[in-house]
Short mmCIF file of C-alpha atoms in Angstrom, two decimals:
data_model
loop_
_atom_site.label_atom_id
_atom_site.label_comp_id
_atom_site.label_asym_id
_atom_site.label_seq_id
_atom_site.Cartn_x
_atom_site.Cartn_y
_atom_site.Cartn_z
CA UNK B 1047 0.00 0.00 0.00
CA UNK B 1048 1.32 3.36 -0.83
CA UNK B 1049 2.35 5.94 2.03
CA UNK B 1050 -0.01 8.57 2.68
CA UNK B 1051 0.96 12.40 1.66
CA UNK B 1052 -1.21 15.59 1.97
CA UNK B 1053 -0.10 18.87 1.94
CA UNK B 1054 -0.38 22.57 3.42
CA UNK B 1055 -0.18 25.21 1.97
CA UNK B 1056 2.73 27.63 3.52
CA UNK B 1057 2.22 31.06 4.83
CA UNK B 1058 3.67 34.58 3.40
CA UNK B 1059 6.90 35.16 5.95
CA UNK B 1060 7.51 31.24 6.54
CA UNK B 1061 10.77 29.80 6.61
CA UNK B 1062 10.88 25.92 6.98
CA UNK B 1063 15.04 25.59 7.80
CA UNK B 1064 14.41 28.54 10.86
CA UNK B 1065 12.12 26.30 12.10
CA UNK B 1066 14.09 23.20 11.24
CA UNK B 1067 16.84 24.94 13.46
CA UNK B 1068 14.83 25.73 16.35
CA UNK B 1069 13.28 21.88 16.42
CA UNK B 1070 17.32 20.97 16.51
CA UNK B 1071 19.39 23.38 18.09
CA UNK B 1072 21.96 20.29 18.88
CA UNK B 1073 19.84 19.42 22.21
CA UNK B 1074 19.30 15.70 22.62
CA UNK B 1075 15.29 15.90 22.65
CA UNK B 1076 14.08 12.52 22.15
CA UNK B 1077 10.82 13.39 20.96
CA UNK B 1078 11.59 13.93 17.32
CA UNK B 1079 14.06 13.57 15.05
CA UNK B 1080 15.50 16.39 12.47
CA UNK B 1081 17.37 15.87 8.97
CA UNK B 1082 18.62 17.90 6.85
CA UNK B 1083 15.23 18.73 4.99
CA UNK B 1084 12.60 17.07 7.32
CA UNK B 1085 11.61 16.33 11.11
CA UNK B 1086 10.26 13.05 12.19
CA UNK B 1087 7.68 12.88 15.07
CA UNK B 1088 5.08 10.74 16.63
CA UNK B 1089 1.90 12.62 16.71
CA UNK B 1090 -1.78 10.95 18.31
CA UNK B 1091 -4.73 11.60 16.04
CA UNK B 1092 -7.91 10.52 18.52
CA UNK B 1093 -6.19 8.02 20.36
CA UNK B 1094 -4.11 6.36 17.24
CA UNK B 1095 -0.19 6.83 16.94
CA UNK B 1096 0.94 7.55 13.45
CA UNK B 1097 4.65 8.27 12.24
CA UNK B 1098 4.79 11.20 10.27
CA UNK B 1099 7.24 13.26 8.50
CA UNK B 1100 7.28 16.52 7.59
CA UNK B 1101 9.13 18.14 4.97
CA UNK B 1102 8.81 21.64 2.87
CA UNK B 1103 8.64 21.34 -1.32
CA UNK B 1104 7.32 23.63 -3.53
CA UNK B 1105 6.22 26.27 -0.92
CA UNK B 1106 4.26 23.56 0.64
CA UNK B 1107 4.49 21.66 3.83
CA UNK B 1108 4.56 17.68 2.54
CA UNK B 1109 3.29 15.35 5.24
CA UNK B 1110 4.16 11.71 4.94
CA UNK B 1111 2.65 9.04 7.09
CA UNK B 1112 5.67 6.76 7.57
CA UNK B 1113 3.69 4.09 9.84
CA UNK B 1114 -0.17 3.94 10.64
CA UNK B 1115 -2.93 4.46 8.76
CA UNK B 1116 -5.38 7.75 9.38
CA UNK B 1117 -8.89 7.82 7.55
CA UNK B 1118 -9.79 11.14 5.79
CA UNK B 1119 -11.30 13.15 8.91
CA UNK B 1120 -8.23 12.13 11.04
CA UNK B 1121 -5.94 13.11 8.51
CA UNK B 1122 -7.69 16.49 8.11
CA UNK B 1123 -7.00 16.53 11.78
CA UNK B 1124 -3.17 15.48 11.44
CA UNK B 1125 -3.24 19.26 9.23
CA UNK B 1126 -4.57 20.87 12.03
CA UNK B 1127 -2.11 19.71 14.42
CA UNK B 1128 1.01 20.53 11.86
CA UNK B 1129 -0.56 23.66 11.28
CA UNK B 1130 -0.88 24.08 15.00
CA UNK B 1131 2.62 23.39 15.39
CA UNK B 1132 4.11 25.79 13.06
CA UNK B 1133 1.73 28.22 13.75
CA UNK B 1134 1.10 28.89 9.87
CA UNK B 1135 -2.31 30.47 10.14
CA UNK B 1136 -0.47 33.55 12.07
CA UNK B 1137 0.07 36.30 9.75
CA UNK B 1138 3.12 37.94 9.83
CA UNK B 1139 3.28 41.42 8.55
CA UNK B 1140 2.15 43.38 11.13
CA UNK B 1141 4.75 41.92 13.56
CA UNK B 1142 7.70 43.05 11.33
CA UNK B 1143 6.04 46.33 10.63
CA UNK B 1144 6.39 46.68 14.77
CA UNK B 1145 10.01 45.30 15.00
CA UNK B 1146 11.45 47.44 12.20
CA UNK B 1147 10.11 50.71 14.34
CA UNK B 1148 13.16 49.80 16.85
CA UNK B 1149 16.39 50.07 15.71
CA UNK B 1150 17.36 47.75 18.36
CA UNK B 1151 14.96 44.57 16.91
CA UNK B 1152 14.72 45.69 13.08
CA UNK B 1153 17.39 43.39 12.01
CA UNK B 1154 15.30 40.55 13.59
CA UNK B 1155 12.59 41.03 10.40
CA UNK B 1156 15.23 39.87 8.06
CA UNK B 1157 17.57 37.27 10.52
CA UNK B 1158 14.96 35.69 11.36
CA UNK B 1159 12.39 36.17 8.86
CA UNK B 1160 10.01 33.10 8.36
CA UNK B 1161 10.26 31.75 12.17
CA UNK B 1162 6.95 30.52 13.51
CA UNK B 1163 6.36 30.02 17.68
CA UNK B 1164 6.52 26.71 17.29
CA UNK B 1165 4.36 25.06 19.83
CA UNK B 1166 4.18 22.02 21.92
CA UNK B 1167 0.52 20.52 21.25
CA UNK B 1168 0.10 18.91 24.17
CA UNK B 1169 -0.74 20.66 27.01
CA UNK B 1170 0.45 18.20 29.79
CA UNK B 1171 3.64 17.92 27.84
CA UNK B 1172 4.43 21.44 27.94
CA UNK B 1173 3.70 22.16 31.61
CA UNK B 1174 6.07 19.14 32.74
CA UNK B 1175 8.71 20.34 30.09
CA UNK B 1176 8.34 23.81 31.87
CA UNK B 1177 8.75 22.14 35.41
CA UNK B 1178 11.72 19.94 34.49
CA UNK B 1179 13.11 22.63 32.49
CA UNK B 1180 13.21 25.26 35.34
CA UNK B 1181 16.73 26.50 37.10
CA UNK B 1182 18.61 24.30 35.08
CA UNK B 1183 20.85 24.21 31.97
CA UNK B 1184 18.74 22.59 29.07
CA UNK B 1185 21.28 20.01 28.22
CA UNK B 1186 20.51 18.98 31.43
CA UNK B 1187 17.05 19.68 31.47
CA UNK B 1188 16.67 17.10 28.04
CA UNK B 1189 18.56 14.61 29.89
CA UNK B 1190 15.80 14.60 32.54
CA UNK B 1191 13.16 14.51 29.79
CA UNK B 1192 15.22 11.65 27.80
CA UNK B 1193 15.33 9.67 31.10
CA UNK B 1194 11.32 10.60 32.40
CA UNK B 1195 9.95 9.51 28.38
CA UNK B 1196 12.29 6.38 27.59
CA UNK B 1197 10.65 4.71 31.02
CA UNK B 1198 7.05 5.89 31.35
CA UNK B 1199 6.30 6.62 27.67
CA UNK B 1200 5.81 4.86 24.69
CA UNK B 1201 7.35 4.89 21.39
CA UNK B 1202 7.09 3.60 17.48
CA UNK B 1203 10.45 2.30 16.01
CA UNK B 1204 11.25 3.36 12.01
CA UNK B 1205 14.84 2.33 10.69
CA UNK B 1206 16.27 1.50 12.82
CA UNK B 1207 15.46 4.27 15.40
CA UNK B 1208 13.29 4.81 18.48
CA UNK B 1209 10.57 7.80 17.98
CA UNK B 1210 8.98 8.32 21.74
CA UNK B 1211 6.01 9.66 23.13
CA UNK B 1212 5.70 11.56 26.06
CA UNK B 1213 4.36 9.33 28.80
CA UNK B 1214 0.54 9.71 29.46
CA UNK B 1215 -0.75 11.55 32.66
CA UNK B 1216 -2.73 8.43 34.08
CA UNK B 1217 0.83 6.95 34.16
CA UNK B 1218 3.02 9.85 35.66
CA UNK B 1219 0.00 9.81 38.69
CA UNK B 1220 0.88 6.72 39.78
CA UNK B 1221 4.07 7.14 40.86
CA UNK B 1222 5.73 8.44 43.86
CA UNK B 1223 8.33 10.94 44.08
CA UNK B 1224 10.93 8.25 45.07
CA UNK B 1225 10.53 6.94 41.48
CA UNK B 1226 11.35 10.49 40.01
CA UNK B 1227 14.02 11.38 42.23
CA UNK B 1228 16.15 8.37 40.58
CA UNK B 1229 16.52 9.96 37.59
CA UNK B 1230 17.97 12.74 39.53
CA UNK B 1231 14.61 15.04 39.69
CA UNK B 1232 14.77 17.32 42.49
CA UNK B 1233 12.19 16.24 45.21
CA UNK B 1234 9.92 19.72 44.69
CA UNK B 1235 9.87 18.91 40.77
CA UNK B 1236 9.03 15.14 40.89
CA UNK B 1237 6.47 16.02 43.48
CA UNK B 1238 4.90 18.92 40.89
CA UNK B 1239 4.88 16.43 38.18
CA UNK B 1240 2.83 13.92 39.83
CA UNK B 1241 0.25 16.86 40.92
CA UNK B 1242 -0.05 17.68 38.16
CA UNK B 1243 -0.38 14.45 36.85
CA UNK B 1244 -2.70 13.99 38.88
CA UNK B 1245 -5.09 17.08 37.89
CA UNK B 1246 -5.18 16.27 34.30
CA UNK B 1247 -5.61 12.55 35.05
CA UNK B 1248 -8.95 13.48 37.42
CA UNK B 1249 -10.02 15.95 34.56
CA UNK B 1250 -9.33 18.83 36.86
CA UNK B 1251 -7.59 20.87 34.33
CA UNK B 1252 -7.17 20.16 30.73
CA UNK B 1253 -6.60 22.01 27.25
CA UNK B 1254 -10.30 21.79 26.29
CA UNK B 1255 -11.31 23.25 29.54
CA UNK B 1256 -9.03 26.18 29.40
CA UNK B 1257 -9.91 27.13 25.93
CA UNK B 1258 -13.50 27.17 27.15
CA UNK B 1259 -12.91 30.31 29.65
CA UNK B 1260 -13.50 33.18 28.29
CA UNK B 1261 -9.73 34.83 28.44
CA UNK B 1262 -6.07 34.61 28.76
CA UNK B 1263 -6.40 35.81 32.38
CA UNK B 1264 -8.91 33.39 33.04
CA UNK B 1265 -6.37 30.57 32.17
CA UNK B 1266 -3.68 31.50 33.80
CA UNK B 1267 -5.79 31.63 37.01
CA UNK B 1268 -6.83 28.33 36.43
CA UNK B 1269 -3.47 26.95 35.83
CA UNK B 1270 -1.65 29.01 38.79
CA UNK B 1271 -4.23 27.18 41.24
CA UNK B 1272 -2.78 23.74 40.77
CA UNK B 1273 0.31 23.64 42.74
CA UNK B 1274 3.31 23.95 41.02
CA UNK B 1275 2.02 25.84 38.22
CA UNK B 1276 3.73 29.20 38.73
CA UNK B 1277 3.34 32.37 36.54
CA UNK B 1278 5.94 31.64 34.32
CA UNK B 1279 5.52 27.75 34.13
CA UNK B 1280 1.73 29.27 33.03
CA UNK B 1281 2.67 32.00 30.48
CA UNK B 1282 5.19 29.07 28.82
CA UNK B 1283 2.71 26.43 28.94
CA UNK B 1284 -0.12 29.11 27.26
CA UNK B 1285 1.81 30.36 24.24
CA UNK B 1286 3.38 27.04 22.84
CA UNK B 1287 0.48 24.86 23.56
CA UNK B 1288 -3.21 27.57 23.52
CA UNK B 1289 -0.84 29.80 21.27
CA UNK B 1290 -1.69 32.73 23.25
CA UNK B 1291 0.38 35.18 21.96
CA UNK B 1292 0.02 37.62 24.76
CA UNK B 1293 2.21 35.75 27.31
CA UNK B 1294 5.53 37.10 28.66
CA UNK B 1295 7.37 34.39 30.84
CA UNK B 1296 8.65 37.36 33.05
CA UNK B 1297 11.98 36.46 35.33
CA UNK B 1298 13.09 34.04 32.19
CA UNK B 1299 16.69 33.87 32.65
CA UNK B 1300 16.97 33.55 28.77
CA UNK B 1301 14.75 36.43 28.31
CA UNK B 1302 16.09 38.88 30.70
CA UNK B 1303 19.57 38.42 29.15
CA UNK B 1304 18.37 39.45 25.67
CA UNK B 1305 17.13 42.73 27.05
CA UNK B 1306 19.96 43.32 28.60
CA UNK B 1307 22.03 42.37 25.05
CA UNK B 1308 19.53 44.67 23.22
CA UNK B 1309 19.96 47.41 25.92
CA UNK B 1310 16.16 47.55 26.30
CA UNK B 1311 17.55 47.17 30.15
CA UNK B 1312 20.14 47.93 32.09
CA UNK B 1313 19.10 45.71 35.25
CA UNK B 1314 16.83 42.38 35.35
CA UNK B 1315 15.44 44.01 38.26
CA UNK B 1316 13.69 46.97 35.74
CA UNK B 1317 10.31 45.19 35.71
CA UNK B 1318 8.45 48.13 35.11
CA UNK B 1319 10.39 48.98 31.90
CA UNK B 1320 9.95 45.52 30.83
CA UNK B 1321 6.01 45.49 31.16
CA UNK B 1322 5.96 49.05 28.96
CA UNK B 1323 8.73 47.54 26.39
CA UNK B 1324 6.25 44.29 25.65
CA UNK B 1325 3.20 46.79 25.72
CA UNK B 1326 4.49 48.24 22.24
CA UNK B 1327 3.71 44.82 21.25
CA UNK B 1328 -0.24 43.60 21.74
CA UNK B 1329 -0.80 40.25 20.64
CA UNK B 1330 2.85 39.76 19.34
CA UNK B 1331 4.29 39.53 23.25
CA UNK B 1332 4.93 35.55 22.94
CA UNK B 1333 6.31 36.21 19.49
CA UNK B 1334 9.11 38.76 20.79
CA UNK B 1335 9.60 36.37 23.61
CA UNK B 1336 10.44 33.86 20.77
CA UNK B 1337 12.47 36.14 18.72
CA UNK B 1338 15.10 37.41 21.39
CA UNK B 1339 15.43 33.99 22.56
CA UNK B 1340 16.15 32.57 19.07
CA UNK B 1341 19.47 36.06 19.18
CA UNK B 1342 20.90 34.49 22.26
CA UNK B 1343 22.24 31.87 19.52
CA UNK B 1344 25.33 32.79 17.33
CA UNK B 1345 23.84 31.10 14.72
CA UNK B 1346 22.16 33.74 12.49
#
């Protein structure tokens, strides 16, 4: 039987190696795998696992299922969720219009030109990548993610190589913190994990319930009343998984240092001139988040 291929169509402003780069960046993230031209990823359409790649030809984004077998409302859905994860329905114009007004950022519009926020789709995914990810290096950080999704997750092999999934919630909440603190998880994060674990397991919290309130500052209520949700595990989780492009992680290490390279600052303690700097910016705040932490890289 032949492979299955469908296609989007790619946005004005979209630039498929930027985002090949960001998916890569030389971290050890076992959760997909990038080529020169393409990334590899397990993605779950309504409960089935498919294999899919993704590759850009012809201004078009060509997605190949390279094990399972989706039906054609499922593999409208597999569109949704690549479009989702690129962000391609975001036009771009208006946010390089902004950025070229400061002579500081205007060299961003053409460095960078074509990057999309990409996302993380699943919202459980992205909180615990948040938690694990917090006052740590991220080489370390994927090693703790490596370790957490090789034992508790699942994954489909492909030549030769081992494509993972991150491990359900209904798993996670079993565990005890013992179990976490093996893998050399800090005793507050393993013990966040399994909370929260535990509140999307219950159907406390979940991604269709916080797209149901009525605004951003709804959600991020919602999600800083589970414990170990803080503001900035919140704001991260919102824009790559909701795509709410009106989060600032404030107190990011990553992101106060790019303010500070930019002069936009002179002090990480200048909060107040950081709120008015990102209020130049409605509804591109998570995007300038993304773009001055793509120019702490040398690569340009």
């Amino acid at each position: 039987m032949s492979k299955q291929i469908i296609s989007i169509d790619a946005p004005l402003n979209f630039d498929f190696q930027e985002c090949l780069w960001f998916l890569d960046r030389n971290f050890d993230d076992c959760m997909h795998k990038v080529d020169t031209d393409q990334v590899i990823k397990v993605v779950e359409i309504e409960g089935q696992q498919v294999l899919v790649s993704v590759a850009f030809y012809e201004h078009k984004l060509q997605i190949e299922l390279l094990d399972g077998d989706l039906k054609q409302p499922d593999l409208n859905k597999l569109k949704k969720f690549v479009s989702d994860w690129f962000d391609l329905e975001k036009d771009m114009e208006s946010f390089y219009r902004l950025i070229k007004n400061d002579q500081r950022l205007a060299y961003m519009a053409t460095a960078y030109n074509g990057l999309r926020l990409i996302g993380i789709p699943n919202l459980f995914e992205a909180i615990c990548w948040a938690i694990i990810g917090q006052q740590i290096n991220l080489t370390f950080a994927y090693k703790l993610k490596r370790r957490l999704v090789e034992k508790y997750g699942t994954y489909m092999s492909y030549n030769g190589f081992n494509y993972h999934v991150f491990p359900n919630c209904a798993v996670l909440a079993e565990l005890y913190p013992d179990d976490l603190k093996e893998m050399q998880f800090s005793k507050s994060k393993a013990e966040y994990l399994i909370t929260i674990a535990k509140a999307f397991a219950s159907g406390e919290i979940s991604k269709d319930k916080l797209l149901a309130l009525p605004d951003l500052i709804a959600r991020q209520k919602a999600l800083n009343n589970i414990k170990g949700i803080g503001v900035w595990t919140a704001n991260y989780a919102l824009m790559k998984s909701l795509k709410e492009h009106s989060c600032v992680p404030y107190g990011d290490a990553g992101l106060l240092n790019s303010l500070l390279n930019h002069k936009i600052i002179a002090d990480k303690k200048q909060h107040k001139e950081i709120e008015l700097f990102f209020s130049n910016y409605p509804g591109w705040e998570s995007y300038l988040v993304f773009y001055l932490w793509r120019s702490l890289s040398k690569k340009c």
